mmCIF file of C-alpha atoms in Angstrom:
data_model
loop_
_atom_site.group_PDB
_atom_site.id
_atom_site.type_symbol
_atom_site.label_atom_id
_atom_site.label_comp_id
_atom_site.label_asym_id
_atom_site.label_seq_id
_atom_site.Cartn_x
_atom_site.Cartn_y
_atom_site.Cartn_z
ATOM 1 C CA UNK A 1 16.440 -23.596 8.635
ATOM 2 C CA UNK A 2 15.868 -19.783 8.494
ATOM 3 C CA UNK A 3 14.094 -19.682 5.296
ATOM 4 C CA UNK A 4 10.232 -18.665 5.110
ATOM 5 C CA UNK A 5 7.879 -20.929 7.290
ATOM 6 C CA UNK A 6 4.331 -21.269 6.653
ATOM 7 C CA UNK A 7 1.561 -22.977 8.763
ATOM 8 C CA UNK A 8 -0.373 -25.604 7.968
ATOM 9 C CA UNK A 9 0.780 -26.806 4.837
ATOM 10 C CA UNK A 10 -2.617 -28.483 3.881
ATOM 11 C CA UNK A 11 -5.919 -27.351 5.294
ATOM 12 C CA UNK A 12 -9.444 -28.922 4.577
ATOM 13 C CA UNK A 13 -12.418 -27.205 5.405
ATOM 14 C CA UNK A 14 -16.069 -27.121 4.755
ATOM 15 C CA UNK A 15 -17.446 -24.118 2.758
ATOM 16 C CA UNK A 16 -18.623 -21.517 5.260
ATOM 17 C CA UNK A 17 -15.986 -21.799 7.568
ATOM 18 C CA UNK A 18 -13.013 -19.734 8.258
ATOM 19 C CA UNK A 19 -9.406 -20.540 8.141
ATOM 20 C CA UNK A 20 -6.233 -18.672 9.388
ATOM 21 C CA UNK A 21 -2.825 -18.956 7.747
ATOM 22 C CA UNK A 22 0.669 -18.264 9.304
ATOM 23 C CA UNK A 23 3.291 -17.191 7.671
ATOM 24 C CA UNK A 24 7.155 -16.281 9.390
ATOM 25 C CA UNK A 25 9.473 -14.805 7.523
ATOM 26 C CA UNK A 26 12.952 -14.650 7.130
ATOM 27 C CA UNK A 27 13.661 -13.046 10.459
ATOM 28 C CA UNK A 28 15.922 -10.447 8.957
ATOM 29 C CA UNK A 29 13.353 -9.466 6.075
ATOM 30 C CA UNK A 30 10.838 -6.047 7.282
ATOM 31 C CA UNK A 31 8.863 -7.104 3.999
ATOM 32 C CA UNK A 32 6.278 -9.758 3.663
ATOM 33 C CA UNK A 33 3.673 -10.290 1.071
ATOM 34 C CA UNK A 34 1.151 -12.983 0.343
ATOM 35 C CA UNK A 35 0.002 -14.562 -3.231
ATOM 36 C CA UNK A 36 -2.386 -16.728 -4.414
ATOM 37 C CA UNK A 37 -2.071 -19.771 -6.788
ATOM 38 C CA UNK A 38 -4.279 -21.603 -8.401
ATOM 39 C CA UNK A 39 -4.064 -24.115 -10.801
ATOM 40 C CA UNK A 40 -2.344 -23.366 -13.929
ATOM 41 C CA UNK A 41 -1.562 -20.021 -13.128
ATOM 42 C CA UNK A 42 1.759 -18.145 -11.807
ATOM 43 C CA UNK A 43 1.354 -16.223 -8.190
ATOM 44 C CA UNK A 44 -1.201 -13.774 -7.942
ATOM 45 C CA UNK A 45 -0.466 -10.736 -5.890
ATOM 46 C CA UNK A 46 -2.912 -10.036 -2.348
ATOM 47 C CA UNK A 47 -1.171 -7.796 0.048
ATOM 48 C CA UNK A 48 2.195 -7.025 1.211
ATOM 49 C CA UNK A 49 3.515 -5.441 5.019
ATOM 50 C CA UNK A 50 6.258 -2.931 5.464
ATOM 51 C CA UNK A 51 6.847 -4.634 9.552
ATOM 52 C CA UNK A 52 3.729 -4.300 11.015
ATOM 53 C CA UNK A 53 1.954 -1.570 8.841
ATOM 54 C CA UNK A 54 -0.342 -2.954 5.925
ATOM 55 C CA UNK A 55 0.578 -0.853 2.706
ATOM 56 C CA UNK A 56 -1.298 -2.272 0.179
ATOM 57 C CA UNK A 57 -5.054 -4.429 0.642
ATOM 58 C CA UNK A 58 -6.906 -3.522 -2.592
ATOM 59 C CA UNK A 59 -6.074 -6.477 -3.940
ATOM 60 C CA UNK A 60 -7.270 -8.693 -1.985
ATOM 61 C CA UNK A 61 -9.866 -11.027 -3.358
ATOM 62 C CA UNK A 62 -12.695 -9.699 -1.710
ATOM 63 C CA UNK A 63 -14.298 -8.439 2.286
ATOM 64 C CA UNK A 64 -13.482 -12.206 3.191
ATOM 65 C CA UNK A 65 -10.232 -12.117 3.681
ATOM 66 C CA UNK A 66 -8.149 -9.806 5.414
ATOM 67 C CA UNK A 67 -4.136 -10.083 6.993
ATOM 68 C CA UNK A 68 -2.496 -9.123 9.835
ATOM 69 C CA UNK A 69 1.432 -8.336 11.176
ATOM 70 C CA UNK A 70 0.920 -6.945 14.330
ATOM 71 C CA UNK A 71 4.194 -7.094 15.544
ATOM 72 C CA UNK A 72 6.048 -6.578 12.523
ATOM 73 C CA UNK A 73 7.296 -10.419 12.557
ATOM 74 C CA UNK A 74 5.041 -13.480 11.684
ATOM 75 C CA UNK A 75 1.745 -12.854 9.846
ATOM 76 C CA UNK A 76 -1.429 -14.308 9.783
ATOM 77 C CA UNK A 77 -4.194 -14.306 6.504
ATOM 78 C CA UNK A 78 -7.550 -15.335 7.220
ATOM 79 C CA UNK A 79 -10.496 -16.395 4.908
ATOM 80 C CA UNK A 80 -14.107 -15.601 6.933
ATOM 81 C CA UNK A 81 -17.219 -18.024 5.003
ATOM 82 C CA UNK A 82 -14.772 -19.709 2.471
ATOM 83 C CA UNK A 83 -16.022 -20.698 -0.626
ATOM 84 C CA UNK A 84 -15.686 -23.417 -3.266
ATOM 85 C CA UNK A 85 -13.363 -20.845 -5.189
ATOM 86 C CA UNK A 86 -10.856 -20.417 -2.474
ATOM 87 C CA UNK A 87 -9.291 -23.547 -3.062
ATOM 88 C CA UNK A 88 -5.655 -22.614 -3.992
ATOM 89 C CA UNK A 89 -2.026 -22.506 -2.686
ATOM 90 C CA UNK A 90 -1.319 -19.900 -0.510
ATOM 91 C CA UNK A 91 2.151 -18.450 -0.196
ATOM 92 C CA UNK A 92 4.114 -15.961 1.592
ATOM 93 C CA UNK A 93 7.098 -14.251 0.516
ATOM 94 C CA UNK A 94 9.688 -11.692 2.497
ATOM 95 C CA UNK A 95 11.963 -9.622 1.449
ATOM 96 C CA UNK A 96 14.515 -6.667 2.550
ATOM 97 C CA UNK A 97 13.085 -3.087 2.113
ATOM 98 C CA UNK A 98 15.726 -2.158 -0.422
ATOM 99 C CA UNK A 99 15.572 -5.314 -2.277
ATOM 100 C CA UNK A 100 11.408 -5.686 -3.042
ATOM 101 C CA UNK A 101 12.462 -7.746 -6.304
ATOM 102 C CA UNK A 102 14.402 -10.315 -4.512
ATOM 103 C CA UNK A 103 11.174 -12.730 -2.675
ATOM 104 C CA UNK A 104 11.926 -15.661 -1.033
ATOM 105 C CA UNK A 105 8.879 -18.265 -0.927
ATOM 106 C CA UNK A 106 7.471 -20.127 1.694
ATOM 107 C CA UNK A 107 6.451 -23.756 1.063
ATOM 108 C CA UNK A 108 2.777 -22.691 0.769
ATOM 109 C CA UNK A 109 -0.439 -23.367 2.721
ATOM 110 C CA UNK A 110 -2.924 -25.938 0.136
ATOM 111 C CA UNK A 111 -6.587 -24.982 0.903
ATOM 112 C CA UNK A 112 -9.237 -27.274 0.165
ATOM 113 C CA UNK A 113 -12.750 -26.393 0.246
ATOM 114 C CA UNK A 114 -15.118 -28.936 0.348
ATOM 115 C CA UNK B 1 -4.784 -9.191 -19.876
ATOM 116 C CA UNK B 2 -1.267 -10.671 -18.574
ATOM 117 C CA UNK B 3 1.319 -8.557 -18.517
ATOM 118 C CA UNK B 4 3.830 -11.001 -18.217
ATOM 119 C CA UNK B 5 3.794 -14.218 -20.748
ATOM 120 C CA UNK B 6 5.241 -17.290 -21.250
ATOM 121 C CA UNK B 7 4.195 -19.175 -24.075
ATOM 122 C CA UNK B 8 5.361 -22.429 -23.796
ATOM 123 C CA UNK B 9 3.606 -24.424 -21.370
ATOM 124 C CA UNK B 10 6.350 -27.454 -21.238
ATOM 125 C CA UNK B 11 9.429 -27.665 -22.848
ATOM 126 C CA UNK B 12 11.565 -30.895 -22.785
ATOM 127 C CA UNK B 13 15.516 -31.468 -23.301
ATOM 128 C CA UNK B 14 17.912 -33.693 -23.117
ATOM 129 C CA UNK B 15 20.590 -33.745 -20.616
ATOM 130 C CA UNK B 16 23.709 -31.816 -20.862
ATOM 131 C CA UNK B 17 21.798 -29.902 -23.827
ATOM 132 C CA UNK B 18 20.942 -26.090 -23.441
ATOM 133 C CA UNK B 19 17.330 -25.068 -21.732
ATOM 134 C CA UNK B 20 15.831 -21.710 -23.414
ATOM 135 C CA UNK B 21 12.673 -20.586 -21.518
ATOM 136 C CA UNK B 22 11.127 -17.744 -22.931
ATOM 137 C CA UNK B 23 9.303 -14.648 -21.581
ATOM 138 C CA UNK B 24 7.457 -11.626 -23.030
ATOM 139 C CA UNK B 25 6.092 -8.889 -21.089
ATOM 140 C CA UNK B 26 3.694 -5.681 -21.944
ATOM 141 C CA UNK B 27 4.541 -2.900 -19.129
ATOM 142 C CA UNK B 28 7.687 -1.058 -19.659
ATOM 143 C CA UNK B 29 7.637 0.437 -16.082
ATOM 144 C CA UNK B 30 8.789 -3.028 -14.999
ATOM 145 C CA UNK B 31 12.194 -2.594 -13.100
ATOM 146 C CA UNK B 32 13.335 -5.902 -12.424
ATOM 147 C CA UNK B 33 12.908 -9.247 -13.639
ATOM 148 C CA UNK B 34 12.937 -12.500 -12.046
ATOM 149 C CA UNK B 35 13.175 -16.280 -12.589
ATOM 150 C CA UNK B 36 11.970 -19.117 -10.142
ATOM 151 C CA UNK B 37 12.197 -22.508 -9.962
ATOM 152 C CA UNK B 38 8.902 -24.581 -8.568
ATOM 153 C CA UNK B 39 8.757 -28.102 -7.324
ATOM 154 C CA UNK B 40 5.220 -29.513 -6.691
ATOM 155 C CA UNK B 41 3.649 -29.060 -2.980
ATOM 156 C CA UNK B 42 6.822 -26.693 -2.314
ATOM 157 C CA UNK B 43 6.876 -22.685 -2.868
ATOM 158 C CA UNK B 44 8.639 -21.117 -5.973
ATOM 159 C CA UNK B 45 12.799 -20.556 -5.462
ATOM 160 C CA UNK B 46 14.525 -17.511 -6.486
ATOM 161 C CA UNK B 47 16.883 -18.071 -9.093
ATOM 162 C CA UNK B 48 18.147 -15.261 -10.397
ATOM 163 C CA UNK B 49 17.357 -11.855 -11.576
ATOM 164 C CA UNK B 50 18.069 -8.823 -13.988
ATOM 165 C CA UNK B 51 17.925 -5.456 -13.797
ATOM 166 C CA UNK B 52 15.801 -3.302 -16.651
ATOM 167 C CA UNK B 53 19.231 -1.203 -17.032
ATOM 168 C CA UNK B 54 20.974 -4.512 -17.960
ATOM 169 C CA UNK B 55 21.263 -6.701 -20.784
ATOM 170 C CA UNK B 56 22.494 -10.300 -19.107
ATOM 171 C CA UNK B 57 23.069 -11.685 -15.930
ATOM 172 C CA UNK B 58 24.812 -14.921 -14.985
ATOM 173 C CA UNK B 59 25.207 -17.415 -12.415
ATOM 174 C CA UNK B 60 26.871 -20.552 -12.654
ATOM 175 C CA UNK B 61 24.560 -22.672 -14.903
ATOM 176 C CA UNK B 62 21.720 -20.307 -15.589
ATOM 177 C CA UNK B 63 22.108 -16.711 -17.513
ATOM 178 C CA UNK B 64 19.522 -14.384 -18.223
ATOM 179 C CA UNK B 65 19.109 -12.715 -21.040
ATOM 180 C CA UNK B 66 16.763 -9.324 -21.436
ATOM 181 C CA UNK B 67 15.752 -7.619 -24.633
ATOM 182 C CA UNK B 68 14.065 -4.314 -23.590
ATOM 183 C CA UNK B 69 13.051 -3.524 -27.304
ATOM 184 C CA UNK B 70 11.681 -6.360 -27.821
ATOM 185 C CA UNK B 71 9.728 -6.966 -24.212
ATOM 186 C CA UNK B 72 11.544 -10.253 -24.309
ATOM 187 C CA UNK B 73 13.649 -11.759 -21.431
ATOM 188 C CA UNK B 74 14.843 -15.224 -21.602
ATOM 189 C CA UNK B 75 16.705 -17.838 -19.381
ATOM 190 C CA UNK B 76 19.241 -20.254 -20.531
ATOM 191 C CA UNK B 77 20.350 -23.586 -18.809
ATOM 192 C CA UNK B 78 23.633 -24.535 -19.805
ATOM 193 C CA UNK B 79 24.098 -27.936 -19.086
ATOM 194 C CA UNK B 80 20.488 -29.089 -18.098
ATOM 195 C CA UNK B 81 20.686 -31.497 -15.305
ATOM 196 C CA UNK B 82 17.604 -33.824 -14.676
ATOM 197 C CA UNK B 83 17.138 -32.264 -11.615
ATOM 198 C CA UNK B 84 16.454 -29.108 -13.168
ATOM 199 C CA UNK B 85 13.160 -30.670 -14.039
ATOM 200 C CA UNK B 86 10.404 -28.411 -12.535
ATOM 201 C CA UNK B 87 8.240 -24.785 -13.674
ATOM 202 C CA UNK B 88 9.911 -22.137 -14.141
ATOM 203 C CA UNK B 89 8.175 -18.642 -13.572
ATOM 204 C CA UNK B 90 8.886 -15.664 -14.974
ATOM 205 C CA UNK B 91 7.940 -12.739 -12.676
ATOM 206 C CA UNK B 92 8.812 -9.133 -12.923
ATOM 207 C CA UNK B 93 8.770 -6.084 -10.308
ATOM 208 C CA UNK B 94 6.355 -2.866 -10.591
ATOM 209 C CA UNK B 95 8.997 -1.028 -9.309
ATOM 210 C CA UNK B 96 8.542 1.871 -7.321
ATOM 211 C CA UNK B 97 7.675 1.321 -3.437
ATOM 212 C CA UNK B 98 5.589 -1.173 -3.118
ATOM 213 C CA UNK B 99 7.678 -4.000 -4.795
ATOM 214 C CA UNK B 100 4.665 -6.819 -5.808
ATOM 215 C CA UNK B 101 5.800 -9.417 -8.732
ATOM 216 C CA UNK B 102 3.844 -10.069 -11.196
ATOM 217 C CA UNK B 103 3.989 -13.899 -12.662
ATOM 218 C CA UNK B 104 3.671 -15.347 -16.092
ATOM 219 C CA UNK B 105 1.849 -18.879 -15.784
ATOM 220 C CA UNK B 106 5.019 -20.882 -16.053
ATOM 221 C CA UNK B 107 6.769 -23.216 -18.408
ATOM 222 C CA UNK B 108 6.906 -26.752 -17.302
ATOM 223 C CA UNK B 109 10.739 -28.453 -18.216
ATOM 224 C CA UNK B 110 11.557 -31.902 -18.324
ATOM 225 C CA UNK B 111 15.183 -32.687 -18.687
ATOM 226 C CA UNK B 112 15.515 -36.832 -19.923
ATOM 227 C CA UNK B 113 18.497 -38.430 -18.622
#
């Protein structure tokens, strides 16, 4: 399967504690960009990389979370002192430079917090 | 306030009958416009997309349709299959560099056998 991976696909965790989220992308894809859904609502843009460099981060939710690509191939979100208001799906998407409009979806990461 | 909307929450059809999902959007910088398919506890699936230059684009069962005057894009189904039953997004593209969708909520189809 060479589609987008993500890792784990459920994670439970106790408010105050931090959680880390892997994504890999298509392997061919230098794009990769990470949403937020919650309940009831479409994919909410956080972040996207362009390989390893982080172009856009003012959209993330808040100082909690932050994202990494440091090689320009998987990528890794983490929440620090989650909150009752975290719990959503978490997805990645990648995508070819030249084709931004064309995102293919990971199977999502569901956070619970408890 | 949404930029991209989709009115109908659910929408349900018989089999072999035509699907119309429906989408209205506010920017008009928006260069691109997607559909995807979502199963629950999986990610969304690309499947397909128009360009703001065109009016229609088609692949096997599903065409889009795109109304620039109007802000209106839609996406027909022709014939709905029951596995076609899922949420359907409509997204569309900022455009320019940095390439981020922007999602309506989704419309929820049910195709009965």
């Amino acid at each position: 399967d060479t589609g987008v991976s993500q890792d784990p696909r459920h994670k439970i965790t106790k408010r105050g504690q931090n959680v880390t989220f892997r994504c890999d992308p298509i392997s061919e894809h230098n794009r990769l960009y990470w949403y937020r859904q919650t309940l009831g609502q479409g994919p909410e843009f956080l972040t996207y990389f362009q390989n390893e460099a982080q172009l856009e981060k003012s959209r993330l939710l808040s100082d909690r979370f932050s994202a990494e690509r440091p090689k320009g191939s998987f990528s890794t979100l983490e929440i620090q002192r989650t909150e009752q208001g975290d719990s959503a799906m978490y997805l990645c998407a990648s995508s070819l430079e030249d084709r931004t409009y064309e995102q293919y979806f990971g199977p999502g990461t569901r956070l619970t917090v408890t | 306030d949404q930029q991209v909307k989709q009115n109908s929450p659910s929408l349900s059809v018989q089999e072999g009958r035509i699907s119309i999902l429906n989408c209205d959007y506010t920017n008009s910088m928006f260069d691109y416009f997607l559909w995807y398919k979502k199963y629950p506890a999986e990610g969304p699936t690309f499947l397909i997309s128009i360009s703001s230059i065109k009016d229609k684009n088609e692949d096997g069962r599903f065409t889009v349709f795109l109304n620039k005057s109007a802000k209106h894009l839609s996406l027909h189904i022709v014939p709905s299959q029951p596995g076609d039953s899922a949420v359907y997004f409509c997204a569309a593209s900022e455009g320019g560099s940095q390439g981020n969708l922007i999602f309506g909520k989704g419309t929820k189809l049910s195709v009965k056998p």
